[in-house]
């Protein structure tokens, strides 16, 4: 069963929100982002201009982790986190322009589907300069 605010709303062809900001998941009492489901390999675009501050690959499906991860810091100091990725098209320190393809949706790490179907998804989070999660919905439409 889909959860979160307006789970049927799609964002720029990226997919359907299956877990909303603040929802409870199998692994978290408070989900600090949104899960957007779509097929593995679906392109993910940068929602802002920024610099790549983390690229972590080599994670397997089912591993108890966020899986393959990419982080992008914007001009306001917010860190945009992209988890469970299949492929990443960037390198550490690389400047990125809004709209550039940075990765693809995958199923690495601890992914699951609330509906029991294909668990491929993007866990998209934003951490502000005070190390607090903020709701990423206003940026999700640019993915």
Tab-separated table of C-alpha atoms in Angstrom:
chain	number	residue	atom	x	y	z
A	1	UNK	CA	0.000	0.000	0.000
A	2	UNK	CA	1.397	3.395	-0.961
A	3	UNK	CA	1.989	5.818	1.901
A	4	UNK	CA	2.781	9.491	2.316
A	5	UNK	CA	1.205	12.686	1.056
A	6	UNK	CA	-0.529	12.241	-2.297
A	7	UNK	CA	1.218	8.949	-3.193
A	8	UNK	CA	-0.099	8.984	-6.771
A	9	UNK	CA	1.501	12.317	-7.741
A	10	UNK	CA	4.370	11.958	-10.235
A	11	UNK	CA	7.340	14.291	-10.445
A	12	UNK	CA	8.751	14.978	-13.942
A	13	UNK	CA	8.488	11.338	-15.020
A	14	UNK	CA	10.700	10.178	-12.143
A	15	UNK	CA	8.075	8.097	-10.381
A	16	UNK	CA	5.492	7.745	-7.640
A	17	UNK	CA	6.082	8.672	-4.009
A	18	UNK	CA	5.758	5.481	-1.978
A	19	UNK	CA	7.048	6.845	1.335
A	20	UNK	CA	6.566	10.469	2.317
A	21	UNK	CA	8.656	12.784	4.464
A	22	UNK	CA	8.193	11.889	8.141
A	23	UNK	CA	6.485	8.554	7.466
A	24	UNK	CA	7.388	5.433	9.417
A	25	UNK	CA	9.200	2.691	7.476
A	26	UNK	CA	10.403	-0.847	8.182
A	27	UNK	CA	13.746	0.641	9.264
A	28	UNK	CA	12.911	4.125	10.570
A	29	UNK	CA	10.438	5.702	12.976
A	30	UNK	CA	10.860	8.956	10.995
A	31	UNK	CA	11.708	8.859	7.288
A	32	UNK	CA	13.922	11.883	6.584
A	33	UNK	CA	13.156	12.031	2.876
A	34	UNK	CA	10.838	10.747	0.176
A	35	UNK	CA	11.014	7.423	-1.632
A	36	UNK	CA	10.224	7.685	-5.323
A	37	UNK	CA	9.613	4.363	-7.059
A	38	UNK	CA	10.419	3.592	-10.682
A	39	UNK	CA	12.345	0.994	-12.691
A	40	UNK	CA	16.060	0.488	-12.148
A	41	UNK	CA	18.003	2.587	-14.619
A	42	UNK	CA	15.564	5.529	-14.652
A	43	UNK	CA	17.677	8.721	-14.956
A	44	UNK	CA	17.903	11.105	-11.995
A	45	UNK	CA	18.638	14.780	-12.674
A	46	UNK	CA	20.219	17.304	-10.309
A	47	UNK	CA	17.497	19.471	-8.722
A	48	UNK	CA	19.993	22.308	-8.058
A	49	UNK	CA	23.414	23.600	-9.058
A	50	UNK	CA	26.024	22.211	-6.681
A	51	UNK	CA	29.211	20.278	-6.031
A	52	UNK	CA	29.470	16.518	-5.515
A	53	UNK	CA	30.610	15.910	-1.921
A	54	UNK	CA	30.142	12.121	-1.705
A	55	UNK	CA	30.127	9.186	-4.101
A	56	UNK	CA	29.824	5.795	-2.429
A	57	UNK	CA	29.358	2.714	-4.594
A	58	UNK	CA	29.755	-1.031	-4.437
A	59	UNK	CA	26.723	-1.661	-2.248
A	60	UNK	CA	24.581	-4.746	-2.839
A	61	UNK	CA	20.812	-5.248	-2.900
A	62	UNK	CA	19.676	-6.295	0.576
A	63	UNK	CA	22.691	-4.882	2.431
A	64	UNK	CA	21.646	-3.015	5.589
A	65	UNK	CA	22.618	0.419	4.275
A	66	UNK	CA	21.466	3.287	2.062
A	67	UNK	CA	23.118	1.468	-0.836
A	68	UNK	CA	24.994	3.353	-3.522
A	69	UNK	CA	24.914	7.001	-2.472
A	70	UNK	CA	25.595	10.389	-4.026
A	71	UNK	CA	25.596	13.732	-2.225
A	72	UNK	CA	25.404	17.167	-3.804
A	73	UNK	CA	25.951	20.393	-1.778
A	74	UNK	CA	24.108	23.463	-3.046
A	75	UNK	CA	24.998	27.162	-2.658
A	76	UNK	CA	22.907	27.412	0.533
A	77	UNK	CA	24.926	24.633	2.200
A	78	UNK	CA	22.133	22.070	1.916
A	79	UNK	CA	23.234	18.515	1.134
A	80	UNK	CA	20.988	16.675	-1.327
A	81	UNK	CA	21.308	12.929	-0.720
A	82	UNK	CA	20.421	10.296	-3.304
A	83	UNK	CA	20.307	6.674	-2.060
A	84	UNK	CA	19.802	3.157	-3.521
A	85	UNK	CA	21.339	4.145	-6.862
A	86	UNK	CA	22.182	1.792	-9.706
A	87	UNK	CA	24.752	3.979	-11.485
A	88	UNK	CA	26.360	7.323	-10.697
A	89	UNK	CA	27.522	9.592	-13.521
A	90	UNK	CA	29.630	11.969	-11.403
A	91	UNK	CA	32.914	12.162	-9.509
A	92	UNK	CA	33.817	13.640	-6.145
A	93	UNK	CA	34.362	17.416	-6.336
A	94	UNK	CA	32.643	17.746	-9.705
A	95	UNK	CA	30.512	20.888	-10.213
A	96	UNK	CA	26.975	20.002	-11.347
A	97	UNK	CA	24.375	22.136	-13.104
A	98	UNK	CA	20.673	21.847	-12.337
A	99	UNK	CA	19.082	19.390	-14.773
A	100	UNK	CA	22.249	17.365	-15.452
A	101	UNK	CA	21.849	13.604	-15.155
A	102	UNK	CA	23.740	12.512	-12.029
A	103	UNK	CA	22.628	8.920	-11.445
A	104	UNK	CA	20.001	6.259	-12.093
A	105	UNK	CA	17.400	4.683	-9.815
A	106	UNK	CA	18.452	1.334	-8.391
A	107	UNK	CA	17.819	-1.233	-5.716
A	108	UNK	CA	21.031	-1.261	-3.690
A	109	UNK	CA	21.065	-1.368	0.109
A	110	UNK	CA	17.987	-1.874	2.268
A	111	UNK	CA	15.251	-1.231	-0.295
A	112	UNK	CA	11.731	-2.592	-0.180
A	113	UNK	CA	8.378	-1.894	-1.744
A	114	UNK	CA	5.387	-1.105	0.473
A	115	UNK	CA	3.254	-2.823	-2.197
A	116	UNK	CA	5.449	-5.934	-2.309
A	117	UNK	CA	6.476	-5.248	-5.909
A	118	UNK	CA	9.796	-4.177	-7.472
A	119	UNK	CA	11.692	-2.330	-4.718
A	120	UNK	CA	13.712	-0.099	-7.094
A	121	UNK	CA	13.483	3.467	-5.865
A	122	UNK	CA	15.270	6.679	-5.028
A	123	UNK	CA	15.456	7.711	-1.376
A	124	UNK	CA	15.900	11.484	-1.738
A	125	UNK	CA	16.785	13.535	1.349
A	126	UNK	CA	18.030	17.034	2.082
A	127	UNK	CA	20.069	17.934	5.162
A	128	UNK	CA	20.397	21.643	5.960
A	129	UNK	CA	23.491	23.369	7.346
A	130	UNK	CA	22.242	22.621	10.898
A	131	UNK	CA	22.253	18.865	10.160
A	132	UNK	CA	18.435	18.689	10.125
A	133	UNK	CA	16.344	16.906	7.521
A	134	UNK	CA	14.054	19.174	5.531
A	135	UNK	CA	11.153	18.118	3.342
A	136	UNK	CA	12.524	17.621	-0.205
A	137	UNK	CA	9.178	17.860	-2.015
A	138	UNK	CA	9.796	21.388	-3.312
A	139	UNK	CA	12.937	20.086	-5.089
A	140	UNK	CA	11.594	16.648	-6.148
A	141	UNK	CA	9.803	18.086	-9.187
A	142	UNK	CA	13.213	18.902	-10.716
A	143	UNK	CA	14.552	15.370	-10.459
